[in-house]
Coordinates of N, CA and C in Angstrom, one line a residue:
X1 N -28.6 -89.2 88.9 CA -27.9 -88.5 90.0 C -29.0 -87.9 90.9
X2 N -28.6 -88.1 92.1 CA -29.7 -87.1 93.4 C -29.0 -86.2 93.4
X3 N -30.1 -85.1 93.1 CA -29.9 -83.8 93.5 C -30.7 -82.7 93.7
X4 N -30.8 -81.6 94.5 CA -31.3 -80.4 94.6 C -30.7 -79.1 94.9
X5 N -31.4 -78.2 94.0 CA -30.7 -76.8 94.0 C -30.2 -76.2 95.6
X6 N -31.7 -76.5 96.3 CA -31.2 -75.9 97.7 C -32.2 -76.9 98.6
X7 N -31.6 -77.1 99.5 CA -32.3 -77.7 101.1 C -32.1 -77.0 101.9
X8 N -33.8 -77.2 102.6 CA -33.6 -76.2 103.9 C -33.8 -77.6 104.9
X9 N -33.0 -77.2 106.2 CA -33.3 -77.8 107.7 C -33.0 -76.9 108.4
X10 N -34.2 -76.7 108.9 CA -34.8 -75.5 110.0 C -34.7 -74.5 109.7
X11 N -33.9 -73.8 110.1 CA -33.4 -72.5 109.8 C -32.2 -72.4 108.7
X12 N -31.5 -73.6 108.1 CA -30.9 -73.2 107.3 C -30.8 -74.1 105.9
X13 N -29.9 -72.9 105.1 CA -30.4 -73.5 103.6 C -28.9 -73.7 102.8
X14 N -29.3 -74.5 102.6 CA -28.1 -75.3 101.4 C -28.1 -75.3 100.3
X15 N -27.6 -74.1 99.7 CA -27.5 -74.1 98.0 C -26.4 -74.6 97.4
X16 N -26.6 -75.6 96.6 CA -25.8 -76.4 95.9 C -24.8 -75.7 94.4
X17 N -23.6 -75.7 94.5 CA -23.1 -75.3 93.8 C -23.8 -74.9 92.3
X18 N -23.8 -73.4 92.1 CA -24.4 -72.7 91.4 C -23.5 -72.3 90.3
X19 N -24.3 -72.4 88.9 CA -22.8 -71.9 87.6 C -24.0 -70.7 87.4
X20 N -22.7 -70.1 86.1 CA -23.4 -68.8 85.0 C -24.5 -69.5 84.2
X21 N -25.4 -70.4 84.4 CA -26.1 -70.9 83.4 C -27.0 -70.0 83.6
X22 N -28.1 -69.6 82.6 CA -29.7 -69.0 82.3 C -30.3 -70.3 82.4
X23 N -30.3 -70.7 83.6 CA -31.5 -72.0 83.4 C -32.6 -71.8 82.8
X24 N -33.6 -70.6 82.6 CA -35.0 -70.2 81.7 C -34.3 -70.7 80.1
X25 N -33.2 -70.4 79.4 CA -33.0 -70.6 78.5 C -31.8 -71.7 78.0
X26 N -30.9 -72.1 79.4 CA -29.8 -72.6 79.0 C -28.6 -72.2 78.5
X27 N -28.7 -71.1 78.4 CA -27.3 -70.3 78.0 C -26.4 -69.6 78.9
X28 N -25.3 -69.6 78.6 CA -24.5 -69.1 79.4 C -23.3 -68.6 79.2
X29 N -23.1 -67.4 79.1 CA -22.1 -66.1 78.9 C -20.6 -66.8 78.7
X30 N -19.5 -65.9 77.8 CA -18.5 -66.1 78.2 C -17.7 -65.8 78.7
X31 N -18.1 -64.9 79.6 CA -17.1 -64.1 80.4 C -17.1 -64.8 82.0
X32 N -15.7 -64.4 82.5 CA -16.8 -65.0 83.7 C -17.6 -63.5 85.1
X33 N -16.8 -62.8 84.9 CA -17.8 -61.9 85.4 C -19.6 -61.8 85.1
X34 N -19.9 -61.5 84.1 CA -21.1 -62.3 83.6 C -21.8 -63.5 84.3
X35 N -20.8 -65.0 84.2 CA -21.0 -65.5 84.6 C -21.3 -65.3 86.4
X36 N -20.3 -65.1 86.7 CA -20.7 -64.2 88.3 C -21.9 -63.8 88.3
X37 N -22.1 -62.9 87.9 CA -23.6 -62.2 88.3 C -25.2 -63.3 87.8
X38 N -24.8 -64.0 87.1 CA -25.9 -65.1 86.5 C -25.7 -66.0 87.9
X39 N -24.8 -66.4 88.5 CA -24.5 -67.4 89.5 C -25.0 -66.5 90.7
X40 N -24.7 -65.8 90.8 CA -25.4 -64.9 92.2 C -26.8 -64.4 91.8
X41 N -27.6 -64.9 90.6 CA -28.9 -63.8 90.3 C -29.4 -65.3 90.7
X42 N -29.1 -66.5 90.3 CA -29.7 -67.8 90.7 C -29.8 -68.1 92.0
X43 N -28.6 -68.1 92.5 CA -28.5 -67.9 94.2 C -29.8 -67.3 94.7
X44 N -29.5 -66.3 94.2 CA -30.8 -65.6 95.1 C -31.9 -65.7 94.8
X45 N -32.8 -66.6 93.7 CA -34.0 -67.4 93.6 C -34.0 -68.4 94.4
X46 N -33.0 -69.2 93.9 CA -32.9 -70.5 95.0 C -33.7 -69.8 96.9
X47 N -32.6 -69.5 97.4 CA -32.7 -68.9 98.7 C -34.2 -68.3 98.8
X48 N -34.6 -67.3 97.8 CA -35.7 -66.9 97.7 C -37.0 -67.8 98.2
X49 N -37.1 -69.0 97.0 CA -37.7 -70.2 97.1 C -37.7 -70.8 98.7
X50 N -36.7 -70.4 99.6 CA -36.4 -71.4 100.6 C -36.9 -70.4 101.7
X51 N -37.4 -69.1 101.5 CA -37.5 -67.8 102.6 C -36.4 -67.5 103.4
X52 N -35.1 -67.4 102.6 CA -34.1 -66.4 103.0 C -33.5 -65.3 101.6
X53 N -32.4 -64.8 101.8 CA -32.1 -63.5 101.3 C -30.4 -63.8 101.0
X54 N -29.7 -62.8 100.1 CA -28.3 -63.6 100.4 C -27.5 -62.4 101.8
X55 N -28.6 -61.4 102.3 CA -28.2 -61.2 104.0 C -28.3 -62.4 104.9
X56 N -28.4 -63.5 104.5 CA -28.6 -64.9 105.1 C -27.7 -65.6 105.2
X57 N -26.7 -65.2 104.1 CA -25.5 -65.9 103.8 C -24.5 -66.0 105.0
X58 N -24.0 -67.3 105.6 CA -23.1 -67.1 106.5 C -21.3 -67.7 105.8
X59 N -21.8 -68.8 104.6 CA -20.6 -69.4 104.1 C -20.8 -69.5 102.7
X60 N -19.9 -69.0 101.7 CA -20.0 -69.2 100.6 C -18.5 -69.8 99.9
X61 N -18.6 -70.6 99.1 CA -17.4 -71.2 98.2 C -17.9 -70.9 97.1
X62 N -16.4 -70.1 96.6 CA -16.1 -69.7 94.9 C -15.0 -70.9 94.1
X63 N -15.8 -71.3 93.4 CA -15.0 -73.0 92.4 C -14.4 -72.1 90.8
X64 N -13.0 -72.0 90.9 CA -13.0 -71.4 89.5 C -11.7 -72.7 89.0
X65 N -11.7 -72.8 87.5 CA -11.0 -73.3 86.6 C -9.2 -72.9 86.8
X66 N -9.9 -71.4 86.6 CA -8.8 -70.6 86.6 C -8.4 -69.4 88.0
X67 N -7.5 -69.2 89.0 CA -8.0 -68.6 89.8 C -7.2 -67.1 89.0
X68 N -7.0 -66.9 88.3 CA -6.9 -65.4 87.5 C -8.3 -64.8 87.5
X69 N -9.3 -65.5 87.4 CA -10.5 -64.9 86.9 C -11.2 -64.5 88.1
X70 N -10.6 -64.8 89.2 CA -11.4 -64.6 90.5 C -10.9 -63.4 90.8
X71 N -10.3 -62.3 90.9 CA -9.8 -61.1 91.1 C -11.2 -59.9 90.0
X72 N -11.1 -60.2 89.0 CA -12.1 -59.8 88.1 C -13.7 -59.5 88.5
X73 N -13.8 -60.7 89.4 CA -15.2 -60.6 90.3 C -15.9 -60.3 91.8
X74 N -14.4 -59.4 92.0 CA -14.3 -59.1 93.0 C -15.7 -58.0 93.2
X75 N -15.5 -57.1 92.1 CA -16.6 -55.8 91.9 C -18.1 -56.2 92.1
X76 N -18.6 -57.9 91.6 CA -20.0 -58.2 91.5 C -19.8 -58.4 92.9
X77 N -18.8 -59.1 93.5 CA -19.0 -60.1 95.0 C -19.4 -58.9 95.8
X78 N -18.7 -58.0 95.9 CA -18.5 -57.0 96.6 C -20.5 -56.0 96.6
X79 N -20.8 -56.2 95.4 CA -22.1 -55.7 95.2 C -23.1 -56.7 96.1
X80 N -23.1 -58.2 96.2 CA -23.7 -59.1 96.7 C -23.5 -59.0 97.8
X81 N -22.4 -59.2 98.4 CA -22.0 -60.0 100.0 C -21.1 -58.9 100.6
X82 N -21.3 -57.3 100.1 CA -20.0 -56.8 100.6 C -20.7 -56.1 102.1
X83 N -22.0 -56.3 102.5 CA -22.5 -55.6 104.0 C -22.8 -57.1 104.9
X84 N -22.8 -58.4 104.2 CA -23.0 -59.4 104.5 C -21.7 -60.1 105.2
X85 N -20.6 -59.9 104.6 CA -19.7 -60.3 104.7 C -19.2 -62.0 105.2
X86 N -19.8 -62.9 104.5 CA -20.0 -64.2 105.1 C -18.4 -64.8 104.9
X87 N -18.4 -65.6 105.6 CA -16.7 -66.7 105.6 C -16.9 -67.4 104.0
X88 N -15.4 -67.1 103.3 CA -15.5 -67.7 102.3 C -14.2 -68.3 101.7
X89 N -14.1 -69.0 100.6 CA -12.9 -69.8 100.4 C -12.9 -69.8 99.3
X90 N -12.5 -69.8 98.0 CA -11.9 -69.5 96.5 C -10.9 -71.2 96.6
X91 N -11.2 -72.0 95.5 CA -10.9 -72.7 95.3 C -10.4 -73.2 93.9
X92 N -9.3 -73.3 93.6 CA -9.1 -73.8 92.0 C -9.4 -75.3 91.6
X93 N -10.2 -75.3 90.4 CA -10.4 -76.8 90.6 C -11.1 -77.1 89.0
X94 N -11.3 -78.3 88.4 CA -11.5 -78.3 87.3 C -13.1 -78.3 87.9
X95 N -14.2 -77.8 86.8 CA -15.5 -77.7 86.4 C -16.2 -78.9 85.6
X96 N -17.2 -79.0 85.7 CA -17.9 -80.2 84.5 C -18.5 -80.0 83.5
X97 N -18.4 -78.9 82.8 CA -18.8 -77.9 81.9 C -16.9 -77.0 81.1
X98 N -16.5 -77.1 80.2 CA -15.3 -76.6 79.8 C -15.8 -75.1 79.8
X99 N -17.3 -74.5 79.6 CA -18.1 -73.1 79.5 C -18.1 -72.9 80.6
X100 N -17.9 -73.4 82.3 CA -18.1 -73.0 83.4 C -17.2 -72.1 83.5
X101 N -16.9 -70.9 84.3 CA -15.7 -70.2 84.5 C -15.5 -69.9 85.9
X102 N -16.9 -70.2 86.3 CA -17.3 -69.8 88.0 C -18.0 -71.0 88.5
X103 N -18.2 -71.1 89.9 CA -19.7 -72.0 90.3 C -19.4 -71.7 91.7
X104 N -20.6 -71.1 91.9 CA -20.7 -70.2 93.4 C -21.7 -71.5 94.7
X105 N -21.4 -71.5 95.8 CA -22.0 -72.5 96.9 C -22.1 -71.2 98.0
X106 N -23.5 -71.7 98.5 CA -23.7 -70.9 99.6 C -24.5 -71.7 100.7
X107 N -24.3 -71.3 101.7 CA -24.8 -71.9 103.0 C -25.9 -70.9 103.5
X108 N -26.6 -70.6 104.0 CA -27.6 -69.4 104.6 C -27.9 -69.9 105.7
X109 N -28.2 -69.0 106.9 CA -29.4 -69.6 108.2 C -30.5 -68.6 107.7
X110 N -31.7 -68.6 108.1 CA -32.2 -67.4 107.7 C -32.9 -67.1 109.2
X111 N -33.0 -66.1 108.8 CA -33.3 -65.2 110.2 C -34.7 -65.4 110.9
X112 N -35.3 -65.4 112.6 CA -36.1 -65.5 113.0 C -36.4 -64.8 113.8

């Protein structure tokens, strides 16, 4: 499969749907708030790697299993993107992982 975490063109960067995983170790929580904050601590390496920030963030998509569980993570989103405030969409949808609970997508431009 072709793939990468994030692509940048020019000014902006394309992070590819992100889960709760600990990629250093491969593990990943069972909660999905947990998982939230693992999905947004990745995000913001990725982006890092590419020289933006998630104040970069213009579009983000939230992928859940269940959309009950998306209410629960309102508190981390709110910590991440709540002065940022980027366009975003909440989607219910099955995962490729039955351990996924989240998988967060962000778009960035990054600033010049």
């Amino acid at each position: 499969m072709a793939y990468s975490r994030a692509v940048v063109d020019g000014d902006w960067v394309f992070v590819s749907g992100t889960t709760g995983f600990d990629y250093a170790t491969m593990t990943i929580a069972d909660g999905v708030v947990a998982q939230a904050e693992q999905c947004l601590s990745n995000i913001e390496a990725a982006l890092a790697e590419a020289g933006a920030t998630l104040d970069d963030v213009v579009r983000v998509r939230y992928l859940l299993p269940d959309r009950d569980d998306f209410e629960p993570c309102w508190p981390v989103l709110r910590r991440y993107f709540g002065d940022v405030r980027p366009a975003a969409t909440m989607m219910q949808c099955g995962l490729s992982d039955p351990r996924m609970r989240i998988e967060i997508e962000v778009t960035a431009r990054r600033s010049t």
